[in-house]
Short mmCIF file of C-alpha atoms in Angstrom, two decimals:
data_model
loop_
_atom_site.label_atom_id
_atom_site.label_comp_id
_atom_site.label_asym_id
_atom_site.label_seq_id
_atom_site.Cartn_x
_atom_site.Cartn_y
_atom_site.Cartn_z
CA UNK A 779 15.30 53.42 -48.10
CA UNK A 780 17.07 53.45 -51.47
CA UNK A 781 17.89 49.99 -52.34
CA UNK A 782 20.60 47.66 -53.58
CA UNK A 783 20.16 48.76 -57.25
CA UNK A 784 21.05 52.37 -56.06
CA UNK A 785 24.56 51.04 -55.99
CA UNK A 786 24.64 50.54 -60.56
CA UNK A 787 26.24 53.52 -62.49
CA UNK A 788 29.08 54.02 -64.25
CA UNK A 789 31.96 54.70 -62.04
CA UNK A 790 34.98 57.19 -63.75
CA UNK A 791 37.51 54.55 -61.96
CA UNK A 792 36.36 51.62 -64.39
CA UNK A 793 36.30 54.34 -67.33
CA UNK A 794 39.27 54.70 -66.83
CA UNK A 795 40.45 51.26 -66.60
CA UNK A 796 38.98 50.70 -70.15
CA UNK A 797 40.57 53.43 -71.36
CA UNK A 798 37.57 54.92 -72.52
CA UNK A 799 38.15 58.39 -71.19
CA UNK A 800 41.44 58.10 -73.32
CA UNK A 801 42.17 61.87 -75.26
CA UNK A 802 38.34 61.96 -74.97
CA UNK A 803 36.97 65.58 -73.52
CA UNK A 804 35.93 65.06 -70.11
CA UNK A 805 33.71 67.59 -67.96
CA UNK A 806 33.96 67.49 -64.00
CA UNK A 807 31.62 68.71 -62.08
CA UNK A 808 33.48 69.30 -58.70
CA UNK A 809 31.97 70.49 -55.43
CA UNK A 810 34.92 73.36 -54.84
CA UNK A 811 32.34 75.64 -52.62
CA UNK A 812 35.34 76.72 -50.37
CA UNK A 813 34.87 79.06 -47.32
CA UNK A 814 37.33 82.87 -47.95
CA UNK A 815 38.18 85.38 -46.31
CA UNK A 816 36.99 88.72 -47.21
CA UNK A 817 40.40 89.66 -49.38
CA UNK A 818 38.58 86.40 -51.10
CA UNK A 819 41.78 84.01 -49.41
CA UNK A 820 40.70 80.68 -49.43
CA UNK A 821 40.40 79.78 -45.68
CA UNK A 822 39.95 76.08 -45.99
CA UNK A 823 40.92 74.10 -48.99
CA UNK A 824 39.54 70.45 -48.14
CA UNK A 825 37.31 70.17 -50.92
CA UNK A 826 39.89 71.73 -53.59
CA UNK A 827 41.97 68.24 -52.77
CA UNK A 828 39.50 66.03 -52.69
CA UNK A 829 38.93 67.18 -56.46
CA UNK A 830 42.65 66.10 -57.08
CA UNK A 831 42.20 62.80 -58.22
CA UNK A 832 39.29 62.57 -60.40
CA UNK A 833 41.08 65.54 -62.39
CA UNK A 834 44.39 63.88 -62.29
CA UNK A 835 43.16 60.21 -63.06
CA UNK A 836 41.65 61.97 -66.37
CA UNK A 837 44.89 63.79 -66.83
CA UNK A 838 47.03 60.91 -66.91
CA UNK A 839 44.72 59.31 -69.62
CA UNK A 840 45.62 62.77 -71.76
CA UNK A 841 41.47 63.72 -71.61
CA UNK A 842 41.34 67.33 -72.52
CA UNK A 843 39.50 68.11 -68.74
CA UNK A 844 37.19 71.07 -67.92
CA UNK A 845 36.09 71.35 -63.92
CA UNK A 846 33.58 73.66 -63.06
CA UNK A 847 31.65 74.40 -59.48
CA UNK A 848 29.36 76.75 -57.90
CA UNK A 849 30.36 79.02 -55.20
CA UNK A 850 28.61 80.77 -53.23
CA UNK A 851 25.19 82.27 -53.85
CA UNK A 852 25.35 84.43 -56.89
CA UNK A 853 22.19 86.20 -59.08
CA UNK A 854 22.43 84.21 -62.08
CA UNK A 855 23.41 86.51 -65.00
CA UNK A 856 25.41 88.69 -63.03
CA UNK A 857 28.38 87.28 -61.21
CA UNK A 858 30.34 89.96 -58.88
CA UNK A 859 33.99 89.73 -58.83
CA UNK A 860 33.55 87.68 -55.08
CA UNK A 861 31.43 85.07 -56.82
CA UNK A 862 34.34 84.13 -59.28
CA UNK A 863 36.45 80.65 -59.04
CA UNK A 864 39.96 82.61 -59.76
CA UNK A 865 40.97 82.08 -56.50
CA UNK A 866 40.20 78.20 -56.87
CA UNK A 867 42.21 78.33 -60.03
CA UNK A 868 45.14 79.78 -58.25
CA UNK A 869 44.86 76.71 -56.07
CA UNK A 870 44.12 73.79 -58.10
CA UNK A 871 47.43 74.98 -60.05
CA UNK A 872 49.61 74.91 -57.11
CA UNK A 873 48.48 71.43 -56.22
CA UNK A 874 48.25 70.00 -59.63
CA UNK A 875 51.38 71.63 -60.10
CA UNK A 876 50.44 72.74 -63.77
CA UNK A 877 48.85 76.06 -65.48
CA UNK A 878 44.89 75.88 -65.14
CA UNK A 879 43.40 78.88 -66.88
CA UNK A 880 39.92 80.14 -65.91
CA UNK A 881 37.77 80.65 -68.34
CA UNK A 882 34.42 82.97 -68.35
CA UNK A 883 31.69 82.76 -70.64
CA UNK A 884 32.15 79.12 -71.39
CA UNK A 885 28.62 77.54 -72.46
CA UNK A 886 28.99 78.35 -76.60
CA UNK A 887 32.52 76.72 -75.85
CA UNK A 888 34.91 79.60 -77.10
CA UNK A 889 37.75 78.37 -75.69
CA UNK A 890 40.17 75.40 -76.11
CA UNK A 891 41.73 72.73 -73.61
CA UNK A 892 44.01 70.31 -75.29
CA UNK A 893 44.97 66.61 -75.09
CA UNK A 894 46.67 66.82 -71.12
CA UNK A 895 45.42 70.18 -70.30
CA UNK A 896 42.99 71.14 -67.53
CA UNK A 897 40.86 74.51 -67.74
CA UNK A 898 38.34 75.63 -64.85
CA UNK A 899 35.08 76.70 -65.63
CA UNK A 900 33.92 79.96 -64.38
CA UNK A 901 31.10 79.54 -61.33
CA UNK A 902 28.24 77.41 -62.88
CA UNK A 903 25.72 79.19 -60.84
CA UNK A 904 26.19 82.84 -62.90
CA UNK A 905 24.35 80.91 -65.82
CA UNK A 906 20.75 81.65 -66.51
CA UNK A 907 18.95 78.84 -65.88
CA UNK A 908 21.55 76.57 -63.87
CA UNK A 909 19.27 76.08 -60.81
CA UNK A 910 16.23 75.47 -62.63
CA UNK A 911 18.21 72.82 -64.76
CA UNK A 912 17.02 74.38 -68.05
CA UNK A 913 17.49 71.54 -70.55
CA UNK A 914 18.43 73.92 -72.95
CA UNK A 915 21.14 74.91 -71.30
CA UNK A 916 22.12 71.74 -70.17
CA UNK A 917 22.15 70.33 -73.87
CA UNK A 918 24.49 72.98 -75.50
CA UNK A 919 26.89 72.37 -72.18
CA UNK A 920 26.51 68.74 -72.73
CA UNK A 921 27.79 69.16 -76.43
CA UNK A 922 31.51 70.64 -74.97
CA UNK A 923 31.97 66.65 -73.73
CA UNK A 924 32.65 63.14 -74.58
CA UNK A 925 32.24 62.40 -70.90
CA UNK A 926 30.23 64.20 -68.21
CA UNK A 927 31.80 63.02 -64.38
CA UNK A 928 29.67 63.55 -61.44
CA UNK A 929 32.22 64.42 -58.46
CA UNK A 930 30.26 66.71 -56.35
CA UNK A 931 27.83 64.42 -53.83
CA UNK A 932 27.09 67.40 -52.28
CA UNK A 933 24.64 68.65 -54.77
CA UNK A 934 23.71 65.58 -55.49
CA UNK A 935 20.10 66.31 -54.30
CA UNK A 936 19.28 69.25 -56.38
CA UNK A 937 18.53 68.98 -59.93
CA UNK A 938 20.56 71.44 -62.03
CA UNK A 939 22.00 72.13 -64.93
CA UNK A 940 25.62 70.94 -64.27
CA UNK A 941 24.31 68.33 -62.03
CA UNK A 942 21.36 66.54 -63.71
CA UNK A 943 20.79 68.37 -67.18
CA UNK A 944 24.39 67.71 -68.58
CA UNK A 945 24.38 63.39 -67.06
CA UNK A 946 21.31 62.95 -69.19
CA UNK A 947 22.67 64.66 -72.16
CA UNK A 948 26.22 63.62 -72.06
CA UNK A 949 27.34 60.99 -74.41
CA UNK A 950 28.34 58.77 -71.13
CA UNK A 951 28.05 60.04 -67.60
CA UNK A 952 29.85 58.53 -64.99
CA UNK A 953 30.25 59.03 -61.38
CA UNK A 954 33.86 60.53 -59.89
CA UNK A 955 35.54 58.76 -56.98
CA UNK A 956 34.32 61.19 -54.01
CA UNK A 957 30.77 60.29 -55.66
CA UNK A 958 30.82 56.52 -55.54
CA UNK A 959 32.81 56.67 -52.17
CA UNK A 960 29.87 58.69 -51.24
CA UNK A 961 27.11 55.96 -52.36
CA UNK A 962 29.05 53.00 -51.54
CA UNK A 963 29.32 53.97 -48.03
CA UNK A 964 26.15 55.04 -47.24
CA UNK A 965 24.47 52.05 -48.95
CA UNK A 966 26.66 49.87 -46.82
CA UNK A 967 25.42 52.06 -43.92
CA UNK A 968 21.52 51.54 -44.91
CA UNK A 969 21.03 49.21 -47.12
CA UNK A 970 22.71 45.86 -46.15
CA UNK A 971 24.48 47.09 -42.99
CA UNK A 972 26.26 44.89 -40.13
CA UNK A 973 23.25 44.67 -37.17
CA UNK A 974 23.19 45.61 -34.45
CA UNK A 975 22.84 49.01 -36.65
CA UNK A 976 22.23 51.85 -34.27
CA UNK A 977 21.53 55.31 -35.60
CA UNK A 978 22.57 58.79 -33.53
CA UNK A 979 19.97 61.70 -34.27
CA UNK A 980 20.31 64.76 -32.75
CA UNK A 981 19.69 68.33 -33.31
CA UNK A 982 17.61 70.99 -31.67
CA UNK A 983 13.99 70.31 -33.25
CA UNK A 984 12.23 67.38 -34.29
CA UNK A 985 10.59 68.73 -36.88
CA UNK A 986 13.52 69.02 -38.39
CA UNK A 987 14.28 65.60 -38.42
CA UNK A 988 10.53 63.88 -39.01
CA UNK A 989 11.16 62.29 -41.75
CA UNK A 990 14.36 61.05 -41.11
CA UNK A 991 13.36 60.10 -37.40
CA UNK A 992 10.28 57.75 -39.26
CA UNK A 993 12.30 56.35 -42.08
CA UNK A 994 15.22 55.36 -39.45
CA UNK A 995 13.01 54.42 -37.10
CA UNK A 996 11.45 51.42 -39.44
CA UNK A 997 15.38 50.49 -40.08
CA UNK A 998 17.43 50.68 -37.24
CA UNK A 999 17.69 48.24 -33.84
CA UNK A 1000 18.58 51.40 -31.52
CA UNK A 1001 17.53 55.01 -32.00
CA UNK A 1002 19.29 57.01 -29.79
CA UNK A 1003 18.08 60.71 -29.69
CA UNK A 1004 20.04 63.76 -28.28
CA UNK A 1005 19.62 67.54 -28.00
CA UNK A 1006 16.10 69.22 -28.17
CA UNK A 1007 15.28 66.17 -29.78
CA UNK A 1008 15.76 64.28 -27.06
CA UNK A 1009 13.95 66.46 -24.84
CA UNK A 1010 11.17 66.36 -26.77
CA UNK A 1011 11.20 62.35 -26.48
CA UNK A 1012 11.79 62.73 -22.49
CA UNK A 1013 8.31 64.74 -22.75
CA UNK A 1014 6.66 62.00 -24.53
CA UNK A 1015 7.95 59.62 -22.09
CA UNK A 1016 6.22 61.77 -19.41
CA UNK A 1017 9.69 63.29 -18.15
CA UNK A 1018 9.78 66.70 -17.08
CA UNK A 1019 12.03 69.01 -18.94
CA UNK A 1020 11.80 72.17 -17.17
CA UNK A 1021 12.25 75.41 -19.42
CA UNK A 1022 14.45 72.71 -21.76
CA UNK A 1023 14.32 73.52 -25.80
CA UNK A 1024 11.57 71.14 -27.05
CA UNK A 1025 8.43 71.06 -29.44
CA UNK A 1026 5.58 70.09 -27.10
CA UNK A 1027 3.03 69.65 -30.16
CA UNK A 1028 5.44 66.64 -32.00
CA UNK A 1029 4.74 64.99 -28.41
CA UNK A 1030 2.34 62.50 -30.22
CA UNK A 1031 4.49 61.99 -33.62
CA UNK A 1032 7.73 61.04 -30.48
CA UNK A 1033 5.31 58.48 -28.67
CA UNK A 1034 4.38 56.92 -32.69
CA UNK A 1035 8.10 56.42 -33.30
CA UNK A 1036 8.86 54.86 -29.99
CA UNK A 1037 5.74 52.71 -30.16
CA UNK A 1038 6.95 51.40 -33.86
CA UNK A 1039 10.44 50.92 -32.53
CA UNK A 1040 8.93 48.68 -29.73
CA UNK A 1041 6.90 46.61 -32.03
CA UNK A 1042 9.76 45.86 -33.56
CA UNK A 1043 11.73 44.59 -30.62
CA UNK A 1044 13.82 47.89 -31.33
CA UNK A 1045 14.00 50.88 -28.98
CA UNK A 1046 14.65 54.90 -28.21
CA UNK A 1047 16.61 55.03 -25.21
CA UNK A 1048 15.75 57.76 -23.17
CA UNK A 1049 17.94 59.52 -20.84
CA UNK A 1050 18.40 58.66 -16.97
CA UNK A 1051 20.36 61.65 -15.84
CA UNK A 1052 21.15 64.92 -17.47
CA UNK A 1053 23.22 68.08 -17.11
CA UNK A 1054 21.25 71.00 -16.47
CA UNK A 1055 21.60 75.25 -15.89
CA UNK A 1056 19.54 77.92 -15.30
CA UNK A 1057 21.38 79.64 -18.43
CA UNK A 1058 22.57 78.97 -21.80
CA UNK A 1059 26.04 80.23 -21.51
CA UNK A 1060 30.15 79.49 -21.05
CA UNK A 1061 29.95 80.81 -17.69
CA UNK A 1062 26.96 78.93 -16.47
CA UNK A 1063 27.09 75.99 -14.04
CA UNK A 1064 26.62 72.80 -14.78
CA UNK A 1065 25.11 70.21 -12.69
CA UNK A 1066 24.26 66.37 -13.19
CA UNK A 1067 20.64 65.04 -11.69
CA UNK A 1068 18.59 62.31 -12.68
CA UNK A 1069 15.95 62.76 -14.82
CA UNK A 1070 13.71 62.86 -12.55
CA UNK A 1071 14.62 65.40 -10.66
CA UNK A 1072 14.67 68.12 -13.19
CA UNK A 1073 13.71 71.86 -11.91
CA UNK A 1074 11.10 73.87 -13.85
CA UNK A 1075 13.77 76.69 -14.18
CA UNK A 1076 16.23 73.90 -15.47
CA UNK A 1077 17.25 73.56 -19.47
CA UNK A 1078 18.57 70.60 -19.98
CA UNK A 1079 22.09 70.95 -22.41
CA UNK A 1080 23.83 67.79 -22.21
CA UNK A 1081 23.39 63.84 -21.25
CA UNK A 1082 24.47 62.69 -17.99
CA UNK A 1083 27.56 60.38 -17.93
CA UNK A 1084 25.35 57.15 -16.59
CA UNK A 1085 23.25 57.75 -19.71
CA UNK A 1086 26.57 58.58 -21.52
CA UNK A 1087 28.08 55.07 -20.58
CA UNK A 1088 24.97 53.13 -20.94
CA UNK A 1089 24.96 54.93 -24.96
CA UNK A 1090 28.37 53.95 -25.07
CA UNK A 1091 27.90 50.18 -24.31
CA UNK A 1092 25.36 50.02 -27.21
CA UNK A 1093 27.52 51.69 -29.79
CA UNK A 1094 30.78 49.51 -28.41
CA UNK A 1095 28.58 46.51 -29.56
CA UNK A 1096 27.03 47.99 -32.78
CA UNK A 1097 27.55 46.73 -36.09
CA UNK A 1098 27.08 49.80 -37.96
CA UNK A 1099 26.97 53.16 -36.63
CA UNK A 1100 25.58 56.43 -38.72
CA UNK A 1101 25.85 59.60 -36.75
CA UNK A 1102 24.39 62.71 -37.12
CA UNK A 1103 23.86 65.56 -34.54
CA UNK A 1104 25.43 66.19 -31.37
CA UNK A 1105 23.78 65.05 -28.21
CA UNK A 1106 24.71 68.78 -26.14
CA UNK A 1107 25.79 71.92 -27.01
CA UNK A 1108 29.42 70.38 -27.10
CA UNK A 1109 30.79 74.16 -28.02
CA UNK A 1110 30.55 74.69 -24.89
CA UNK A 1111 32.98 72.35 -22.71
CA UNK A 1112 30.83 71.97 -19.24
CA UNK A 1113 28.43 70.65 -21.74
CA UNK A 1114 30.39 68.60 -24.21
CA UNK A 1115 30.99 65.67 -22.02
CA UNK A 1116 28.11 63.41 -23.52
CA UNK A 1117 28.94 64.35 -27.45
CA UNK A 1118 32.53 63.73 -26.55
CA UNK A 1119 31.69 60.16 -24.58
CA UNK A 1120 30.10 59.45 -27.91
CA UNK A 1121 32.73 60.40 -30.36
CA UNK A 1122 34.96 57.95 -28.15
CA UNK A 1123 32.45 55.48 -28.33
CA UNK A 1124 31.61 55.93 -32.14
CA UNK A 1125 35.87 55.59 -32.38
CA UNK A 1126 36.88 52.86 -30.29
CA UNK A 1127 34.02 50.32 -31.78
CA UNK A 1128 34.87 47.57 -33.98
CA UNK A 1129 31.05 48.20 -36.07
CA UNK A 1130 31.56 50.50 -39.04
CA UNK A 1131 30.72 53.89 -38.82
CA UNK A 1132 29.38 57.18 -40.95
CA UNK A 1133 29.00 60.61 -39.79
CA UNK A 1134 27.57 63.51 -41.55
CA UNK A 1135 26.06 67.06 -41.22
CA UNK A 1136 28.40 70.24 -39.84
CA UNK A 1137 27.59 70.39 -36.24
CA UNK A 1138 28.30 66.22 -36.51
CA UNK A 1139 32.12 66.90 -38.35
CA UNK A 1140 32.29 69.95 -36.20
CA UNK A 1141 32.37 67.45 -33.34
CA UNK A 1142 34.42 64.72 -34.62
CA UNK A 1143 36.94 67.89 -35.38
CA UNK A 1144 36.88 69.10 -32.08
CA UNK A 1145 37.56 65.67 -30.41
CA UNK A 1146 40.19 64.33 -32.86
CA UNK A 1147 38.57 61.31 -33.97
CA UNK A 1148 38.43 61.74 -37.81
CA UNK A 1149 41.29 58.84 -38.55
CA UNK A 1150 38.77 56.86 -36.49
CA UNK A 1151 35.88 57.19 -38.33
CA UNK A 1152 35.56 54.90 -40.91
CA UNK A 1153 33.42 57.28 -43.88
CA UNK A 1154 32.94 61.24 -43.25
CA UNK A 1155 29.94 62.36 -45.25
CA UNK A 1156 30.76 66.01 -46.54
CA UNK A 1157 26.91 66.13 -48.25
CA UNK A 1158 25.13 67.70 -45.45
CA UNK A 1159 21.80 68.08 -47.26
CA UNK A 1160 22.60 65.09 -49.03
CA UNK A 1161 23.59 63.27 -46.62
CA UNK A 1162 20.13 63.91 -44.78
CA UNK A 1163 18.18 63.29 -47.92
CA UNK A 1164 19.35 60.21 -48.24
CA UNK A 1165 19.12 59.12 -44.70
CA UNK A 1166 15.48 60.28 -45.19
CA UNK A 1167 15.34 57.92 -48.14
CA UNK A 1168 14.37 60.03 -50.62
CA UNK A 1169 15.86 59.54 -54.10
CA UNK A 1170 18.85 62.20 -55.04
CA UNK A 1171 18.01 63.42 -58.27
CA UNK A 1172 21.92 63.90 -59.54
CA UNK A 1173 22.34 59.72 -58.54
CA UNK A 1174 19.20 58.58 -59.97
CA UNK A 1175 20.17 60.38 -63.76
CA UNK A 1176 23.34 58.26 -63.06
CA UNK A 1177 21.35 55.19 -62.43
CA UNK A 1178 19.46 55.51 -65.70
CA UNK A 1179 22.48 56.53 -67.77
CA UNK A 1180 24.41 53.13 -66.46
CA UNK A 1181 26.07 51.76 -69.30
CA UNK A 1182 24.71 47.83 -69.95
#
C-alpha cells in the first residue's frame, strides 16, 4: 500500500493562500468526461460542478485560467464535431456565470486569456501524442503556464500529456481540491485507518479483482466477498454453488487468501444462506436456503438476510469501511435485498466510510445513502489502482514536484 509520504504535494488551496497563483497563468486539468445525449445534451453534469471551485478559487486571485479535459474516445489528430468540449463550455458559463470561450488548436498558444478570464481548452485527447505523454508535447503545453493544477483524480493512473507530461514541466504543479480530497481520503482509508477496518469486494470474477483481493487481504481485519466472487470463495470453502457464476480454476488463489487472512487472526466470511433461481431474470423467483442446500440447477444472485445481518453487525462495529462492488445483482429488486442491507449498514455506522467503482455509486444511488457516506470515490480505475496499491503515475509526478 502507498504510504504516509503519498500524502506531500503541493495542494492549489495553500497556493492560493500564499497568493502565489496571484495574476499568474494557471492551467486546470479537469476531469469534465460528461455522459450526452445524442443531440450532444449533456445528460449529467456532476463532474462540470465539481470543477467549479478550483476554477473559481483561481478566478478570484485574477489568474488568467485555462481548463481543459478529455472526452470521450477520439482518434488523436482528428476530432469529430461529437468529440468537442462546446457543449461543456456552454455549461461551465452558465454556472460560473461569466463568458468562457472555447478555444481549438491551443498547444502553440494562439490565443489570449486575461487577468480574471477563464478560456476552455478544446478536448486534450485530439492532440497527437496526448496518451502516449509525448514530452514534447507536454513541454511546449507546459510553457502556456505559471502553474499546472491537477484536478482530475480520475486519470490520475494514466500517464499523459495533460496529466503527467505538463506536472513535470510546469514551473509549479499543484494538486486541485477534488485531487487532494481524493488522496486524503483514501490514505485515511488505507494507510492509517480506524480498525476494525473491513473491506467490501465484490464483482462477478475474481480475476478481476486478484490483486486487489491479495493486497487487501494483507491489510484489512474482515474481507467480506460478494457476487461471483463470493461464489467462487463458497467453492473453495467446499460449498456447492450449483450452475452459480464462478471461476473454478482461482479455487486455489481463494483458499491462499483465506489461509493468509487466518494467519493473521483476520477472516473471509463466507455466506450461510443465499437467494437462489433457476434464471437470471426480473421475472424469476427468488428463494432463500442455506448454503447448504443449494440445487445443481440453482445460481446463486444474492446473500441471504442471516448472512446479510451477520455482515451488517461487522460493518456496524467497523472503524473504517471501503466499499466496492455489490454483493447481488441489486438491479434487480428480488435480488437487491443483501446490497441494500449493506448500504444501510455501510450508512448507519459510526466507522468512516469510502465507496468507489460504478456498479458501487450505482448502488449507493439507488438506495439513497450518498449524504451518508462519508467520501464517494468518482476514480473508478483509480480508485481500484490504488486499492491495489500500485503507484498512480499523475500523484507520484506531484510527489516529486512538492515544493520544499
Amino acid at each position: 500500500m502507498p504510504n504516509s509520504t503519498f500524502l506531500k504535494f503541493n495542494r492549489l488551496s495553500d497556493l492560493v493562500s500564499k497568493h502565489q497563483i496571484k495574476g499568474k497563468r494557471v492551467f486546470i486539468r479537469a476531469d469534465l468526461n460528461v455522459p450526452q445525449d445524442l443531440t450532444g445534451r449533456i445528460t449529467e453534469d456532476t463532474r462540470i460542478k465539481a470543477s467549479i471551485p478550483a476554477i473559481q478559487a483561481c478566478l478570484n486571485e485574477g489568474a488568467a485560467v485555462m481548463v481543459t479535459s478529455h472526452l470521450g474516445r477520439p482518434t488523436e489528430g482528428a476530432l469529430k464535431p461529437e468529440d468537442s468540449l462546446g457543449p461543456v463550455a456552454d455549461r461551465l458559463a452558465e454556472l460560473l456565470g461569466r463568458k468562457v470561450a472555447l478555444i481549438t488548436d491551443w498547444v502553440d498558444g494562439n490565443f489570449e486569456v486575461n487577468s480574471g478570464e477563464v478560456v476552455l481548452l478544446e478536448n486534450c485527447r485530439g492532440n497527437i501524442g496526448e496518451k502516449k505523454d509525448d514530452e514534447a508535447l507536454a513541454q511546449k503545453m507546459a510553457l502556456l503556464c505559471d502553474v499546472y493544477v491537477n484536478d482530475a483524480f480520475g486519470t490520475a493512473h494514466r500517464a499523459e500529456a495533460t496529466t503527467h507530461g505538463m506536472a513535470k514541466f510546469a514551473p509549479l504543479s499543484c494538486a486541485g481540491p477534488l485531487m487532494e480530497a481524493e488522496i486524503d481520503a483514501l490514505a485515511k482509508a488505507l494507510n492509517e485507518p480506524k480498525r476494525p477496518l473491513v473491506a467490501i469486494v465484490a464483482g462477478s470474477k475474481v480475476s478481476s479483482k486478484l490483486t486487489i483481493l491479495k493486497s487487501l487481504a494483507a491489510k484489512v481485519d474482515q474481507l467480506i466477498v460478494g457476487g461471483g466472487i463470493a461464489n467462487t470463495f463458497m467453492l473453495a470453502a467446499g460449498v456447492n454453488i450449483g450452475k452459480s457464476l464462478a471461476e473454478a480454476d482461482l479455487v486455489d488463489e481463494a483458499k491462499a487468501i483465506m489461509q493468509m487472512m487466518q494467519e493473521r487472526g483476520a477472516s473471509v466470511p463466507i455466506p450461510q444462506d443465499v437467494v437462489v433461481a433457476n434464471e437470471l431474470s426480473p421475472l424469476a423467483r427468488a428463494n432463500i436456503v442455506a448454503a447448504s442446500d443449494v440445487a445443481s440447477d440453482d445460481m446463486i444472485l444474492d446473500i441471504g438476510p442471516k448472512f446479510a445481518a451477520e455482515l451488517s453487525s461487522i460493518i456496524a462495529h467497523a472503524g473504517t469501511i471501503v466499499w466496492n462492488g455489490p454483493v447481488g445483482v441489486f438491479e434487480i429488486d428480488q435480488f437487491g435485498g443483501g446490497t441494500k442491507m449493506l448500504a444501510a449498514a455501510v450508512a448507519h455506522s459510526p466507522g468512516f466510510s469510502i465507496a468507489g467503482g460504478g456498479d458501487t455509486l450505482a448502488a449507493i444511488a439507488k438506495y439513497g445513502i450518498e449524504k451518508q457516506v462519508d467520501y464517494i470515490s468518482t476514480g473508478g480505475g483509480a480508485f481500484l489502482e490504488f486499492l491495489e496499491g500500485k503507484t498512480l503515475p499523475a500523484i507520484k509526478i506531484l510527489q516529486e514536484r512538492v515544493s520544499v
